[in-house]
XYZ file of C-alpha atoms in Angstrom:
341
model
C -0.004 0.009 -0.022
C 1.498 3.349 -1.008
C 2.013 6.007 1.561
C -0.125 9.177 1.528
C 1.698 12.254 0.250
C 1.989 15.189 2.732
C 2.974 18.587 1.636
C 4.948 20.142 4.460
C 6.099 23.700 4.900
C 8.621 24.970 7.380
C 10.591 21.744 7.253
C 13.890 23.301 8.125
C 12.551 24.866 11.353
C 12.539 23.391 14.783
C 9.064 21.951 14.557
C 9.540 21.105 10.871
C 12.558 18.819 11.723
C 10.322 17.173 14.506
C 7.523 16.659 11.996
C 9.852 14.856 9.601
C 10.908 12.531 12.423
C 7.287 11.839 13.371
C 5.750 11.424 9.944
C 8.407 10.195 7.532
C 7.890 6.553 8.212
C 4.308 6.483 6.969
C 4.068 9.457 4.715
C 5.778 10.554 1.496
C 6.904 13.970 2.496
C 7.268 16.806 0.025
C 8.872 19.874 1.569
C 8.262 23.237 0.048
C 11.248 25.223 1.266
C 12.671 28.608 0.478
C 16.486 29.110 0.693
C 17.709 26.494 3.147
C 17.895 22.858 1.864
C 16.233 20.250 4.116
C 18.937 17.812 3.205
C 17.134 14.728 4.431
C 16.881 11.599 2.178
C 13.417 10.914 3.589
C 12.104 14.155 2.134
C 11.429 15.251 -1.450
C 12.247 18.882 -1.711
C 10.779 21.655 -3.902
C 12.295 25.152 -3.790
C 9.510 27.726 -3.798
C 8.067 30.859 -2.076
C 5.048 31.217 0.075
C 4.460 34.887 -1.045
C 4.064 33.888 -4.590
C 0.558 33.096 -5.824
C 1.727 29.842 -7.286
C 4.236 29.153 -4.493
C 7.110 29.855 -6.824
C 6.279 26.785 -8.810
C 4.533 28.361 -11.820
C 0.897 27.711 -12.709
C 1.565 24.201 -14.050
C 3.884 23.264 -11.217
C 1.265 24.425 -8.728
C -1.377 22.136 -10.371
C 1.031 19.239 -10.521
C 1.756 19.555 -6.887
C -1.982 19.801 -5.981
C -2.589 16.550 -7.879
C -0.023 14.704 -5.869
C -0.996 16.005 -2.426
C -3.179 14.099 0.027
C -2.704 16.342 3.146
C -1.154 19.708 3.781
C 0.791 20.542 7.070
C 1.518 24.223 6.997
C 4.102 25.016 9.669
C 6.198 27.677 7.905
C 6.232 31.120 9.441
C 8.350 34.211 9.622
C 9.293 34.810 13.199
C 12.271 37.116 13.277
C 11.714 39.870 15.749
C 13.531 42.300 13.463
C 11.087 41.622 10.642
C 8.715 44.456 9.791
C 4.965 44.119 10.177
C 4.705 44.110 6.319
C 7.070 41.236 6.018
C 5.532 39.192 8.801
C 1.987 39.555 7.245
C 3.329 38.786 3.736
C 4.820 35.509 4.884
C 2.403 34.450 7.642
C -0.949 35.672 6.210
C -0.561 35.978 2.482
C 1.561 32.770 2.501
C -1.221 30.987 4.392
C -3.733 32.115 1.818
C -1.606 30.655 -0.978
C -1.280 27.321 0.883
C -5.042 27.200 1.468
C -5.506 27.726 -2.307
C -3.397 24.739 -2.956
C -5.312 22.603 -0.440
C -8.494 23.769 -2.063
C -7.419 22.746 -5.521
C -6.197 19.458 -4.143
C -9.369 18.955 -2.036
C -7.347 17.767 0.832
C -7.331 18.539 4.705
C -5.356 21.560 5.763
C -3.362 21.427 9.101
C -2.244 24.874 10.230
C 0.443 25.403 12.920
C -0.367 28.568 14.723
C 0.848 29.589 18.212
C -0.517 29.534 21.693
C 0.732 33.117 22.027
C -2.555 34.160 20.338
C -4.151 33.601 23.708
C -2.362 36.660 25.017
C -4.610 39.750 25.312
C -4.185 41.796 22.180
C -3.404 45.489 22.384
C -5.139 48.033 20.267
C -1.709 49.435 19.371
C -0.338 48.004 16.153
C 3.357 47.162 16.751
C 5.563 47.457 13.700
C 8.260 44.911 14.668
C 8.970 42.406 17.504
C 6.958 39.651 19.175
C 3.674 41.545 19.294
C 3.724 42.162 15.490
C 4.446 38.482 14.962
C 1.481 37.529 17.180
C -0.742 39.943 15.177
C 0.223 38.202 11.987
C -0.605 34.750 13.502
C -4.063 35.944 14.736
C -4.784 37.265 11.285
C -3.563 34.020 9.664
C -5.910 31.970 11.942
C -8.824 34.162 10.792
C -8.011 33.448 7.164
C -7.950 29.774 7.987
C -11.232 29.765 9.806
C -12.977 31.906 7.044
C -11.729 29.601 4.197
C -14.646 27.308 4.381
C -12.300 24.315 3.902
C -11.557 21.230 6.032
C -9.011 22.860 8.506
C -7.272 21.830 11.685
C -5.588 24.617 13.806
C -2.867 23.542 16.323
C -1.385 26.088 18.764
C 1.900 25.025 20.260
C 3.214 26.963 23.170
C 6.962 27.723 23.652
C 8.844 24.763 22.056
C 11.770 23.362 23.870
C 14.231 20.583 22.847
C 13.521 16.902 22.557
C 12.023 15.580 25.786
C 14.767 12.952 26.331
C 17.850 14.632 25.105
C 17.132 18.424 25.032
C 18.406 18.378 21.442
C 17.159 21.121 19.163
C 18.068 22.077 15.648
C 18.442 25.738 16.491
C 18.255 27.655 19.696
C 15.016 29.532 20.398
C 13.931 32.443 22.604
C 13.550 30.044 25.586
C 17.301 29.409 25.366
C 18.002 32.975 25.844
C 16.357 32.786 29.305
C 18.477 29.547 29.953
C 21.665 31.242 28.860
C 20.944 34.425 30.785
C 20.620 32.445 34.057
C 23.633 30.163 33.438
C 25.893 32.983 32.415
C 24.482 35.563 34.838
C 24.127 38.091 32.075
C 20.730 39.482 33.021
C 20.395 40.821 36.550
C 16.605 40.775 36.649
C 13.912 38.503 35.124
C 10.610 40.463 34.641
C 8.196 38.077 36.503
C 7.491 36.643 39.883
C 8.723 33.128 40.719
C 5.222 31.710 40.400
C 4.496 33.012 36.961
C 3.658 30.176 34.657
C 5.996 29.564 31.677
C 4.203 27.235 29.329
C 6.688 25.202 27.290
C 6.359 21.849 25.544
C 9.099 19.571 24.043
C 9.300 19.431 20.155
C 8.770 15.729 19.884
C 5.598 15.825 22.057
C 4.190 18.637 19.818
C 5.152 16.580 16.692
C 3.476 13.411 18.146
C 0.233 15.247 18.815
C 0.056 16.579 15.234
C 0.860 13.002 14.025
C -2.081 11.662 15.887
C -4.435 14.225 14.382
C -3.054 13.476 10.899
C -3.326 9.713 11.305
C -6.794 9.798 12.838
C -8.020 11.725 9.657
C -9.044 14.717 11.726
C -10.280 17.491 9.444
C -11.654 20.089 11.723
C -11.016 21.462 15.164
C -8.673 23.756 17.170
C -6.140 22.070 19.498
C -4.016 23.757 22.194
C -0.637 21.984 22.386
C 0.207 23.494 25.696
C 1.322 22.391 29.226
C -1.694 24.079 30.755
C -2.079 23.266 34.414
C 1.125 21.278 34.283
C 3.296 24.313 33.338
C 6.546 25.076 35.000
C 6.832 28.271 36.926
C 9.566 30.790 36.162
C 11.057 29.906 39.496
C 11.309 26.279 38.558
C 12.860 27.176 35.102
C 15.542 29.230 36.855
C 16.183 26.450 39.410
C 16.709 23.842 36.560
C 19.128 26.154 34.678
C 21.033 26.781 37.856
C 21.133 23.048 38.573
C 22.592 22.509 35.079
C 25.198 25.066 35.650
C 26.167 23.257 38.826
C 26.299 19.901 36.982
C 28.876 21.308 34.631
C 30.840 23.182 37.320
C 29.881 26.716 36.242
C 27.388 28.175 38.756
C 26.790 31.825 38.113
C 28.161 34.331 40.721
C 25.094 36.423 40.567
C 21.768 34.492 39.694
C 19.077 36.723 38.453
C 16.406 38.242 40.697
C 12.781 37.561 39.832
C 10.747 40.807 39.851
C 7.130 41.324 38.934
C 6.725 43.382 35.748
C 5.054 46.292 37.467
C 7.907 46.629 39.935
C 10.421 46.444 37.088
C 8.598 49.221 35.155
C 8.475 51.392 38.206
C 11.802 50.913 39.726
C 14.404 49.376 37.413
C 13.626 50.568 33.790
C 13.518 54.353 34.677
C 17.035 54.041 36.321
C 18.393 52.395 33.159
C 17.791 55.634 31.188
C 20.730 57.250 32.950
C 22.914 54.397 34.126
C 23.097 52.015 31.156
C 24.590 52.589 27.660
C 21.916 52.957 24.904
C 22.749 49.615 23.156
C 22.702 47.618 26.394
C 19.404 49.357 27.353
C 17.771 48.334 23.981
C 19.012 44.737 24.438
C 17.548 44.492 27.909
C 14.216 46.019 26.784
C 14.118 43.473 23.935
C 14.715 40.685 26.493
C 11.898 41.956 28.727
C 9.542 42.035 25.782
C 10.599 38.412 24.830
C 9.936 37.248 28.541
C 6.522 38.979 28.434
C 5.598 37.023 25.442
C 6.410 33.866 27.210
C 4.313 34.603 30.127
C 0.623 33.970 30.473
C -1.603 35.517 33.092
C -3.027 32.096 34.053
C -2.773 28.581 32.873
C -3.947 27.918 29.272
C -6.351 25.353 27.917
C -4.610 22.161 26.903
C -5.752 19.486 24.437
C -3.230 16.757 25.214
C -5.614 14.770 27.428
C -8.131 14.786 24.529
C -5.400 13.367 22.317
C -4.579 10.670 24.853
C -1.140 12.341 25.752
C -1.667 13.685 29.172
C 1.185 11.641 30.654
C 3.570 13.247 28.029
C 2.985 16.641 29.613
C 2.946 15.708 33.285
C 4.680 18.355 35.434
C 7.496 16.016 36.416
C 8.192 15.152 32.705
C 8.230 18.892 31.803
C 10.692 19.604 34.611
C 12.932 16.880 33.251
C 12.633 18.141 29.732
C 13.717 21.655 30.823
C 16.594 20.190 32.687
C 17.725 18.336 29.493
C 17.225 21.587 27.406
C 19.576 23.386 29.819
C 22.186 20.526 29.687
C 22.048 20.562 25.770
C 22.591 24.397 25.666
C 25.621 24.057 27.833
C 27.199 21.080 25.921
C 26.488 22.749 22.545
C 27.946 26.146 23.519
C 30.706 24.922 25.641
C 31.726 21.459 24.312
C 34.827 21.437 26.546
C 32.504 21.264 29.628
C 31.918 17.881 31.202
C 29.430 17.050 33.917
C 31.008 17.191 37.331
C 30.826 13.800 39.042
């Protein structure tokens, strides 16, 4: 029996690599990629562009690809915090419209990878760059998907960490900036209290959840791939990063203080205007904005129990996964370091 053909976007990203590991055994994967080659023998690659009406394949190439496709998994997104609002919307909204058009012509289910960050309250102010502009683009993309009238599934992963068992990840993410800042002692203050939930889920757990939806033939619904009530707190994240530093004989001299955002705004940030060089001030403000994106006011809804995967996101397993992510950061950035006996 031949394998179903899946058209996958974002294959070179962190989740894209995890999707390949999860789905390659029982799917023929066609990766539509932009500049970076996937370079995986299990994947057929097509160079293209999401911002082009025909995905950079030409009208005939677009039709040929639609004829071959049995299911679409659209996980590509522009996430660079330095990207402009126009660039983010072109890739994340217009690109989604073009992928929906292919799924419509192929008459196949469309699985859209959004982000749990859309749960954050949206400001009336339109931010031109940074995390808020990215979230705006994903909110708009979700609306395009819902309004399409097609068989669509929306999945919303929270902050993605490395592999649950090894901590391995193809490229370091914003979460690793938090880990590195704690281990190296480069940021004196983290803008949240110790009990603030930090919702993060390992990449392989997210990929398995999406794999279950695809294999079940799910064609509709919205699924929160989040830790929910099992989330770590910021205090626990800092503790695990510090324990990793101790394991490798590099405990920081000055661990960061955890300070609620309102206190940071009132007491620390005003002092920075006079006491810190402009470049460092901008870097710190960018870090604060990143941290704010990671935080949620309360625990989010989670669909893992519905998918039969509650055990995979138990609190103990998530603590262990964060520890492994911290270890992997150290061994990747400082390969000369070995765990202290």
